[in-house]
Coordinates of C-alpha atoms and ligand atoms in Angstrom, one line a residue:
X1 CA 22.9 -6.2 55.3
X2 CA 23.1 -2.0 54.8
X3 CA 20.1 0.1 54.9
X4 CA 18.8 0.7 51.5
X5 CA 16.0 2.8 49.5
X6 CA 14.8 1.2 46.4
X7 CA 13.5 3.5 43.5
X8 CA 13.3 3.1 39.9
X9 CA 10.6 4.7 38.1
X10 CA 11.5 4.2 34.0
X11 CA 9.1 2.3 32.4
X12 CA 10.3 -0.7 30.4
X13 CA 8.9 -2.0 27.1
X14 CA 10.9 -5.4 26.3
X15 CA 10.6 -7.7 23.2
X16 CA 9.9 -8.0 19.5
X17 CA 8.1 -5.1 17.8
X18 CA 7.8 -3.3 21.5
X19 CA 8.5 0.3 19.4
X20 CA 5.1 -0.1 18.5
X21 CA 4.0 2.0 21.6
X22 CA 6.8 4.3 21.0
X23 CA 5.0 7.5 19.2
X24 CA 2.3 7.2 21.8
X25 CA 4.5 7.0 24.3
X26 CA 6.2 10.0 23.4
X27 CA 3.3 11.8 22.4
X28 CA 1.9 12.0 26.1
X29 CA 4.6 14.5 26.5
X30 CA 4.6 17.1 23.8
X31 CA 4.6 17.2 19.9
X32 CA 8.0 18.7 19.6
X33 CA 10.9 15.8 19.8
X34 CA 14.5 16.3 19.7
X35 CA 15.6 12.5 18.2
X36 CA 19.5 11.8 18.9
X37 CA 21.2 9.0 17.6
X38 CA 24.7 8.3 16.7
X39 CA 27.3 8.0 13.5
X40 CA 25.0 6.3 11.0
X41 CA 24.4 2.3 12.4
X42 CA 20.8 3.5 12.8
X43 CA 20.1 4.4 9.1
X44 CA 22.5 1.5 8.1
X45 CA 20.6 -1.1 9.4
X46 CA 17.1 0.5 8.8
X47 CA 16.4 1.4 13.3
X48 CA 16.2 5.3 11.8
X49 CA 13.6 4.4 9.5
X50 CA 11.2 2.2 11.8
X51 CA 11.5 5.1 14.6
X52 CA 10.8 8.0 12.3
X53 CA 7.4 6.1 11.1
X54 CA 6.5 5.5 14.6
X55 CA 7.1 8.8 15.6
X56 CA 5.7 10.6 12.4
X57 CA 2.1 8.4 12.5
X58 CA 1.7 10.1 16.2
X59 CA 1.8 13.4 14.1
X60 CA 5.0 14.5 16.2
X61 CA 7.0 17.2 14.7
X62 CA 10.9 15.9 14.6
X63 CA 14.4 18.0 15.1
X64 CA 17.4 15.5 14.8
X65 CA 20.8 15.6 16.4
X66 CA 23.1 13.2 14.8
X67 CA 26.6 12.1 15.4
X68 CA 27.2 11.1 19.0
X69 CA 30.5 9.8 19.3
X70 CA 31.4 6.3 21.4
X71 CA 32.8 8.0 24.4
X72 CA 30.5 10.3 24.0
X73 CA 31.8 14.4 24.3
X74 CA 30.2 17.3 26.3
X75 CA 30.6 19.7 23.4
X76 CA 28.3 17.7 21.6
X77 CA 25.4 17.9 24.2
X78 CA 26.5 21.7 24.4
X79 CA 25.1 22.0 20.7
X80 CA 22.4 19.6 21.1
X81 CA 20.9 21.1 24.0
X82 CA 21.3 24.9 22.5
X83 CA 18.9 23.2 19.6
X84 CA 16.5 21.5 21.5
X85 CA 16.2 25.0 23.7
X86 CA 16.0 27.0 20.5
X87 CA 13.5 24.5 19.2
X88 CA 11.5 24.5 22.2
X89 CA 11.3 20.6 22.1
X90 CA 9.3 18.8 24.4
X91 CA 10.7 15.4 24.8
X92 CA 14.0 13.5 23.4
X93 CA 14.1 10.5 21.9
X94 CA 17.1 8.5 22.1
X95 CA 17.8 6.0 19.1
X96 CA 21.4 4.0 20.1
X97 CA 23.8 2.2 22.7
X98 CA 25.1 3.8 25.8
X99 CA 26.7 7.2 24.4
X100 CA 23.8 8.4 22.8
X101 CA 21.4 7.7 25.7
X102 CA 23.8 9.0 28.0
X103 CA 24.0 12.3 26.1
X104 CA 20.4 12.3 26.0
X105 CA 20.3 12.1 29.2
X106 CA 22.5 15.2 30.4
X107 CA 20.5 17.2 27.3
X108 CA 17.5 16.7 28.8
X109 CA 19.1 18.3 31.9
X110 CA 20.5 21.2 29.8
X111 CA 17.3 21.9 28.0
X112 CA 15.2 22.3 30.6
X113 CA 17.4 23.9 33.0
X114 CA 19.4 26.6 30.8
X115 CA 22.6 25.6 32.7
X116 CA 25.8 24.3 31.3
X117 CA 26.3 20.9 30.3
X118 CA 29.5 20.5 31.9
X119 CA 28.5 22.0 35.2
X120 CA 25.6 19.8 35.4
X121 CA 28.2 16.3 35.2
X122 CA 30.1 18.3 38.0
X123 CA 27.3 19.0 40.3
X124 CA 27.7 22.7 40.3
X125 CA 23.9 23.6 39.6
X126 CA 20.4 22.4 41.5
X127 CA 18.7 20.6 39.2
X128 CA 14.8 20.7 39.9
X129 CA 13.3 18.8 35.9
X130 CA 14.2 17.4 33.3
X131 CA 13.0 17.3 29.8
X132 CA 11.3 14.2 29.1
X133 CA 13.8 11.0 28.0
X134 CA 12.5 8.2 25.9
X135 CA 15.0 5.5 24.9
X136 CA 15.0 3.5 21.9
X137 CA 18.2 0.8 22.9
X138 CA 20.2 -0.8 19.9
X139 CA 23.0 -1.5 22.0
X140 CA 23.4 -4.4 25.1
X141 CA 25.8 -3.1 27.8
X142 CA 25.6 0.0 30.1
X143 CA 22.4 -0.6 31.5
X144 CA 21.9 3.2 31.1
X145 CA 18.3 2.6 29.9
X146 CA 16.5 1.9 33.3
X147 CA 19.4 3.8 35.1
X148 CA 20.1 6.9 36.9
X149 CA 23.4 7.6 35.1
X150 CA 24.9 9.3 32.5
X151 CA 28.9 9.2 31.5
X152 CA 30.5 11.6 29.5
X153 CA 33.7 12.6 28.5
X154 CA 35.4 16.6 28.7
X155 CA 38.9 16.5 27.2
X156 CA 39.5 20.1 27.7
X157 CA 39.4 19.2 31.2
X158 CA 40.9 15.7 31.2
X159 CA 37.7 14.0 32.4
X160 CA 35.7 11.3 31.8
X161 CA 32.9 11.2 34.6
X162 CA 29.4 10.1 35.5
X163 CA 26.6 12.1 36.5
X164 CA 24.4 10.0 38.8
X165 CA 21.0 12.2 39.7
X166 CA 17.6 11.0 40.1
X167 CA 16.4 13.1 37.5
X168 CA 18.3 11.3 34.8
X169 CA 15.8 8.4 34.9
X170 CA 14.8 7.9 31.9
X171 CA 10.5 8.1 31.4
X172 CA 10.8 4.9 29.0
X173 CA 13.1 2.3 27.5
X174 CA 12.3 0.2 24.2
X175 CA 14.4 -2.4 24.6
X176 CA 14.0 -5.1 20.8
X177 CA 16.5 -7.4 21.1
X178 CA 16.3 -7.3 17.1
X179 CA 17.1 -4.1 17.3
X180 CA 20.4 -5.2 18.2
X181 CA 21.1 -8.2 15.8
X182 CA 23.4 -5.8 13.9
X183 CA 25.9 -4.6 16.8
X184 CA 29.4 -5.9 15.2
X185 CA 31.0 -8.9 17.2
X186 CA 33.8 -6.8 19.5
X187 CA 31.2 -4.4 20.7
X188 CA 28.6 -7.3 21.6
X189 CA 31.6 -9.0 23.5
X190 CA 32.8 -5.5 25.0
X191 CA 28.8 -5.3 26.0
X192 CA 29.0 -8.9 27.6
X193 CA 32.2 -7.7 29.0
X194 CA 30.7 -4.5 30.3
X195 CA 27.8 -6.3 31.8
X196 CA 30.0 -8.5 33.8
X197 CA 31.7 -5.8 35.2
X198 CA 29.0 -4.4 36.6
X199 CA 28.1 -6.9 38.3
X200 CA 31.3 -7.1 40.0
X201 CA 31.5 -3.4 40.7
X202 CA 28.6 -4.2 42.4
X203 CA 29.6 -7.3 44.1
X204 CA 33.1 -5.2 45.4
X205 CA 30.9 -2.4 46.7
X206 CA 30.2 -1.7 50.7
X207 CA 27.9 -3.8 52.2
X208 CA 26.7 -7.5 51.3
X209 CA 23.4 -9.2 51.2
X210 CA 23.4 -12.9 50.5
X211 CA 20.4 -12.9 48.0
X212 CA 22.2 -9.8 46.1
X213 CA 24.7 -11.9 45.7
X214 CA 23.6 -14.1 44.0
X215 CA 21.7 -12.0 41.9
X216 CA 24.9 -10.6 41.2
X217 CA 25.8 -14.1 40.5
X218 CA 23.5 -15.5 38.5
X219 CA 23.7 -12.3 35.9
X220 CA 27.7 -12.7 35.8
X221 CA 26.8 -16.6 35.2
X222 CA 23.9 -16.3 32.7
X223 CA 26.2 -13.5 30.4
X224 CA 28.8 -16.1 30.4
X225 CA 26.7 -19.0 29.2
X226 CA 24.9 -17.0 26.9
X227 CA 27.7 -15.0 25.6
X228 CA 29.9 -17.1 23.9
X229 CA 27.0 -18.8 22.0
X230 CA 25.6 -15.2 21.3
X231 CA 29.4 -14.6 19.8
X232 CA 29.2 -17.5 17.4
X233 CA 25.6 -17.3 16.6
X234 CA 24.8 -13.4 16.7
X235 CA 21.0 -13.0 14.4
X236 CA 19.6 -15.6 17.1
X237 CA 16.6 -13.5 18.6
X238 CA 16.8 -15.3 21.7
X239 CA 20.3 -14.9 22.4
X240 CA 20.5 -11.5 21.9
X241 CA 17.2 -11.0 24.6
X242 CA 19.3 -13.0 27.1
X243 CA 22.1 -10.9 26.8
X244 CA 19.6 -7.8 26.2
X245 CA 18.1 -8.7 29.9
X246 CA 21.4 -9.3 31.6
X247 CA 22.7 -5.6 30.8
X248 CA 19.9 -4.1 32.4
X249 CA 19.1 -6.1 35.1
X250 CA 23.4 -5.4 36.0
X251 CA 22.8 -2.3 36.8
X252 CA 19.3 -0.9 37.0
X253 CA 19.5 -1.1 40.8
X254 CA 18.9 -4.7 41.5
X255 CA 22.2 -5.4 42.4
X256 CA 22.5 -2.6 44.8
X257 CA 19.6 -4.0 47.4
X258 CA 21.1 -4.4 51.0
X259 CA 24.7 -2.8 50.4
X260 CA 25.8 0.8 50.2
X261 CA 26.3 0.3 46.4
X262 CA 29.3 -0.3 44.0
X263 CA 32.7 0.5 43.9
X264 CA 33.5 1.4 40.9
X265 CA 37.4 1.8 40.9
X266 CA 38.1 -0.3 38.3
X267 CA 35.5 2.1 35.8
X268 CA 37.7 5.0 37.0
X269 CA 40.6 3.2 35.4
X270 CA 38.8 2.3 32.5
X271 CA 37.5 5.6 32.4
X272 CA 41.2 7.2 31.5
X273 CA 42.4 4.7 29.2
X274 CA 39.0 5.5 27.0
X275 CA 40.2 9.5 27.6
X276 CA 43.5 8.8 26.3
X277 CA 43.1 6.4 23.6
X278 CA 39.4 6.5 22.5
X279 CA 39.4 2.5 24.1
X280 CA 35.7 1.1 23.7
X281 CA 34.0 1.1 27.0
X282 CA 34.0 -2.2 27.5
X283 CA 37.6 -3.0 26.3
X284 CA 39.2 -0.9 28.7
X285 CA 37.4 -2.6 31.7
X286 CA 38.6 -6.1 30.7
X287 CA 42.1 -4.8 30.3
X288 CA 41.5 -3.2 33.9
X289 CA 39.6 -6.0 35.6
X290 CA 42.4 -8.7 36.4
X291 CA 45.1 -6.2 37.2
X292 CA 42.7 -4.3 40.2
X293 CA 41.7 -7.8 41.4
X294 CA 45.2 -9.2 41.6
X295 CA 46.3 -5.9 43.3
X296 CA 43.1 -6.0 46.0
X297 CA 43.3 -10.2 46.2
X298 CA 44.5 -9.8 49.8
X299 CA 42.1 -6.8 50.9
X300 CA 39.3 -8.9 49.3
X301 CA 40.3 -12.6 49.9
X302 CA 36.8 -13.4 51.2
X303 CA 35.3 -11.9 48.4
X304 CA 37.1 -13.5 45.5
X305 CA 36.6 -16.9 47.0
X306 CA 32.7 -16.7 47.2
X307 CA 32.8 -15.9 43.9
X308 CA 34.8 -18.3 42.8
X309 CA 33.2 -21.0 44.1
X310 CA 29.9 -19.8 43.2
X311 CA 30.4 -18.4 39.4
X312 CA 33.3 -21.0 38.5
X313 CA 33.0 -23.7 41.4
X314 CA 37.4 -23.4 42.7
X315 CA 38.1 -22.3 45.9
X316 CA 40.7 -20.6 44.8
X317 CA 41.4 -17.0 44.8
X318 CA 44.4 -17.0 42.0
X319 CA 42.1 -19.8 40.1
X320 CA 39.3 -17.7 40.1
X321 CA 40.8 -13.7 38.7
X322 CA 42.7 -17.1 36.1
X323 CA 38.8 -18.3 34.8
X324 CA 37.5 -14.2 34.6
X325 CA 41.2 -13.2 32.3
X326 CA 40.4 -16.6 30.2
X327 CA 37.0 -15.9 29.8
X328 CA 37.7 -12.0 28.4
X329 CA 40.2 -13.4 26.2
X330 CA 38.1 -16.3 25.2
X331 CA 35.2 -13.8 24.0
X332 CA 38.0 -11.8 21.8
X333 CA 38.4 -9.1 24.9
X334 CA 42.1 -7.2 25.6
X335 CA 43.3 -8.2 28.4
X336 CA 46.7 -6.1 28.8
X337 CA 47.7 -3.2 27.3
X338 CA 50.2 -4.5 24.8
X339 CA 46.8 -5.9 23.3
X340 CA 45.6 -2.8 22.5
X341 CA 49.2 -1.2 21.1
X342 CA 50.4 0.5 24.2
X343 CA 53.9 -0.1 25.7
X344 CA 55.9 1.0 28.5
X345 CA 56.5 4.0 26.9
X346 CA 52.5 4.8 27.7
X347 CA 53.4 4.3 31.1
X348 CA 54.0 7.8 32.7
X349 CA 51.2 9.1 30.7
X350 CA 48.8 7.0 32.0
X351 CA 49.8 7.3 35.4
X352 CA 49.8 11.2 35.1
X353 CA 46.5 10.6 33.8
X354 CA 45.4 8.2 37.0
X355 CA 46.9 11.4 39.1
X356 CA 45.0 14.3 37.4
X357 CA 41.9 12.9 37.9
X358 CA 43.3 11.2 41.7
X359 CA 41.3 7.7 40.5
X360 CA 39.5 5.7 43.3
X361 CA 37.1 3.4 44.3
X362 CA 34.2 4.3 46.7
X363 CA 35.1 1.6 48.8
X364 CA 38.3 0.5 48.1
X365 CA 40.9 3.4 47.4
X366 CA 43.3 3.7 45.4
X367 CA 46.6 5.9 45.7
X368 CA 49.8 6.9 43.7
X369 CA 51.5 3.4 44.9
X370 CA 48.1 1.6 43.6
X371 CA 48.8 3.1 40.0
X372 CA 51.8 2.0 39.7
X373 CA 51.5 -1.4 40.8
X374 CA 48.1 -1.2 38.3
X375 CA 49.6 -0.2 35.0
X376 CA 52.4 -2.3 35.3
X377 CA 49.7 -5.0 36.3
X378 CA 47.8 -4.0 32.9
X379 CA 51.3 -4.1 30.5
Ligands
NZQ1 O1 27.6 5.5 16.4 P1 26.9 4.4 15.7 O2 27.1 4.5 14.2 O3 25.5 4.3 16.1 O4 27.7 3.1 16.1 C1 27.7 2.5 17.4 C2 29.1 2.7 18.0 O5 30.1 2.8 17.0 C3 27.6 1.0 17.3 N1 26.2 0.5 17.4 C4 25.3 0.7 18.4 N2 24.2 0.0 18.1 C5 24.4 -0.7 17.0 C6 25.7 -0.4 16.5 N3 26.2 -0.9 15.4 C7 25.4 -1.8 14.7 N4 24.2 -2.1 15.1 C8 23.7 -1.6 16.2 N5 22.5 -2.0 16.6 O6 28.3 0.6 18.5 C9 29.3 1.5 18.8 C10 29.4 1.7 20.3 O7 28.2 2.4 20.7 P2 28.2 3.0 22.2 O8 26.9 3.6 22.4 O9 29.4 3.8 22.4 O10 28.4 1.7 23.1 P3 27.9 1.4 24.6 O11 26.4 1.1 24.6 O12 28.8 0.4 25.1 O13 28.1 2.8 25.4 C11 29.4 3.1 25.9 C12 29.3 4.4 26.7 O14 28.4 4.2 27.9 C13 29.2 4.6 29.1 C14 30.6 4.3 28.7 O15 31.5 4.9 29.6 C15 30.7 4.8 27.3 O16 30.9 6.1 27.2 N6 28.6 3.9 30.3 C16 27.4 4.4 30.7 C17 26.9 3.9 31.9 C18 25.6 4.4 32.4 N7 25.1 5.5 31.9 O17 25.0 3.8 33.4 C19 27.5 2.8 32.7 C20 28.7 2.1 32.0 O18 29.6 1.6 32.9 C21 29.4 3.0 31.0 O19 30.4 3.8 31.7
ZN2 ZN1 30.5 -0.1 32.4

């Protein structure tokens, strides 16, 4: 087992009609609110309305910021954050999945700090506050909600990055699983997906501590129960707070107790296929997933076979990465590249892409003769 400091200070509000509390949640923190959502599910499906009656009968005063993109884009936080100082708003309210929270979250840097969004995601300013974050989840995946990350995507630069700081902890999450209920059927399966991955990241990181494990093991297990009858049955309240609970517990911490934390290599790929052809988060990593663990079956032998026999009960390696591909596909998942439209004329560009932004894992590296073996792994 590693040394390890535990810290996780957003407050979590979980179950039906939670968004109750919201506008006196928020209010604690100012009357100005700078409310962010994305390209129009929230006023579809009626989240919009519930929020802005919660908010208004705390008497807040409300400036809006619309039309965060999936894979979110700095220039939008840019904007946002030149509003919200303009506007001299004192807390933001996140209504959506990943992106918009994740915007939200490097905003609430901008805002209060007067520096440049993009500097912030590369660590070039000191960053001593925040502008209060309060999260109103409609989406099951990132975990971004009770986490100290934000992702977002610079295609000036070629980048698609995270910003990990501990001032990106969100102050609250509403997490209503019926706030969810609406969230078509690929992007709940790319959540499930998502999920799952995190876990493993997790589970491939430095360090290993037998009841981490399986932690990490039950989440990956209870996803995959749940998930398939979430897919065919997806208004059922209780399948949806199953899945709900799984994405956050993946990756609020929990799975990071006794190790040096993840690896995240196979994001990194994932990462540049969503740069290059806007794939959904989730999509890319199950296209990446079974070509990084059939190139690092012999570094990680040991690895794969504990989780084998633990998640799928084989004791064998090939069996094992064989159950995870099924499973992706079995959920409606790409798992290869063709899946998605790509062919091996995509090839070079996505290996200069891998070599711009020299992709890695923390733990386990990756170089130029990694790449190659990856994409044509992921054809
Ligand atoms: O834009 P709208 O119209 O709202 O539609 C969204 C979007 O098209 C839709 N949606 C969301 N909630 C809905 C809904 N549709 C109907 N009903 C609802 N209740 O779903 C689409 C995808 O939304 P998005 O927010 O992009 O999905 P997700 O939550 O998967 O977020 C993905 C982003 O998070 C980053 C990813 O890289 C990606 O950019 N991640 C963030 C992490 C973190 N901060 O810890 C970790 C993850 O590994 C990940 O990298
Ligand atoms: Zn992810």
């Amino acid at each position: 087992m590693e040394n390890f400091t535990a810290y996780n200070p957003t407050r979590l509000h979980f179950g039906k009609g939670v968004t109750n509390l919201l506008g006196r949640t928020v209010k604690q923190y100012g009357k100005k609110v700078l409310l962010v959502y994305g390209q129009g599910s929230v006023k579809k499906y009626g989240y919009y309305d519930q929020v802005i009656e919660q908010l208004k009968k705390s008497g807040l005063e409300i400036i809006e910021y619309p039309g965060i993109k999936p894979n979110p884009v700095v220039e939008d936080v840019v904007v946002a954050a030149e509003l919200g100082r303009k506007e001299k708003v004192n807390v933001i309210v996140a209504l959506g999945g990943g992106s918009v929270i994740d915007s939200a979250k490097i905003m609430a840097l901008a805002i209060a700090s007067g520096k440049k969004a993009w500097d912030i995601m590369k660590n070039r300013v000191i960053l001593r506050t925040a502008t209060p974050l309060v999260n109103v989840l409609t989406l099951a995946a990132t975990g971004t909600e009770m986490n100290n990350a934000a992702v977002l995507q610079n295609h000036e630069t070629g980048e698609k990055i995270g910003l990990v700081h501990e001032l990106n902890f969100p102050k609250s999450s509403f997490l209503d699983p019926q706030f969810t209920a609406t969230v078509p059927l690929n992007y709940t399966a790319y959540g499930i997906a998502d999920l799952i991955a995190h876990a493993l990241e997790a589970y491939f990181g430095e360090g290993e501590a037998s009841l981490t494990d399986r932690i990490i093991f039950s989440i990956i297990k209870d996803a995959m129960y749940w998930g398939p009858k979430l897919l065919n049955n997806p208004e059922d309240y209780e399948l949806r707070a199953n899945i709900m609970l799984d994405a956050t517990l993946a990756l609020n911490g929990l799975t990071y107790y006794g190790t040096k934390g993840g690896d995240w290599g196979v994001h990194a790929i994932g990462h540049q296929l969503s740069l290059l052809y806007d794939t959904p988060h989730g999509a890319s990593l199950t296209i990446a997933y079974p070509a990084w663990l059939k190139l690092q079956k012999n570094r990680v032998q040991e690895r794969i076979k504990k989780l084998g026999k633990e998640v799928f009960g084989t004791y064998s390696v090939e069996d094992c990465i064989d159950r995870f591909i099924k499973f992706f596909f079995s959920i409606k998942c790409p798992v290869s590249l063709t899946e998605i439209g790509l062919d091996t004329q995509h090839k070079s560009e996505i290996l200069d892409q891998m070599n711009h932004n020299k992709i890695s894992g923390l733990h386990h590296k990756l170089n130029e003769e990694d790449y190659e073996k990856l994409v044509n792994s992921m054809m």
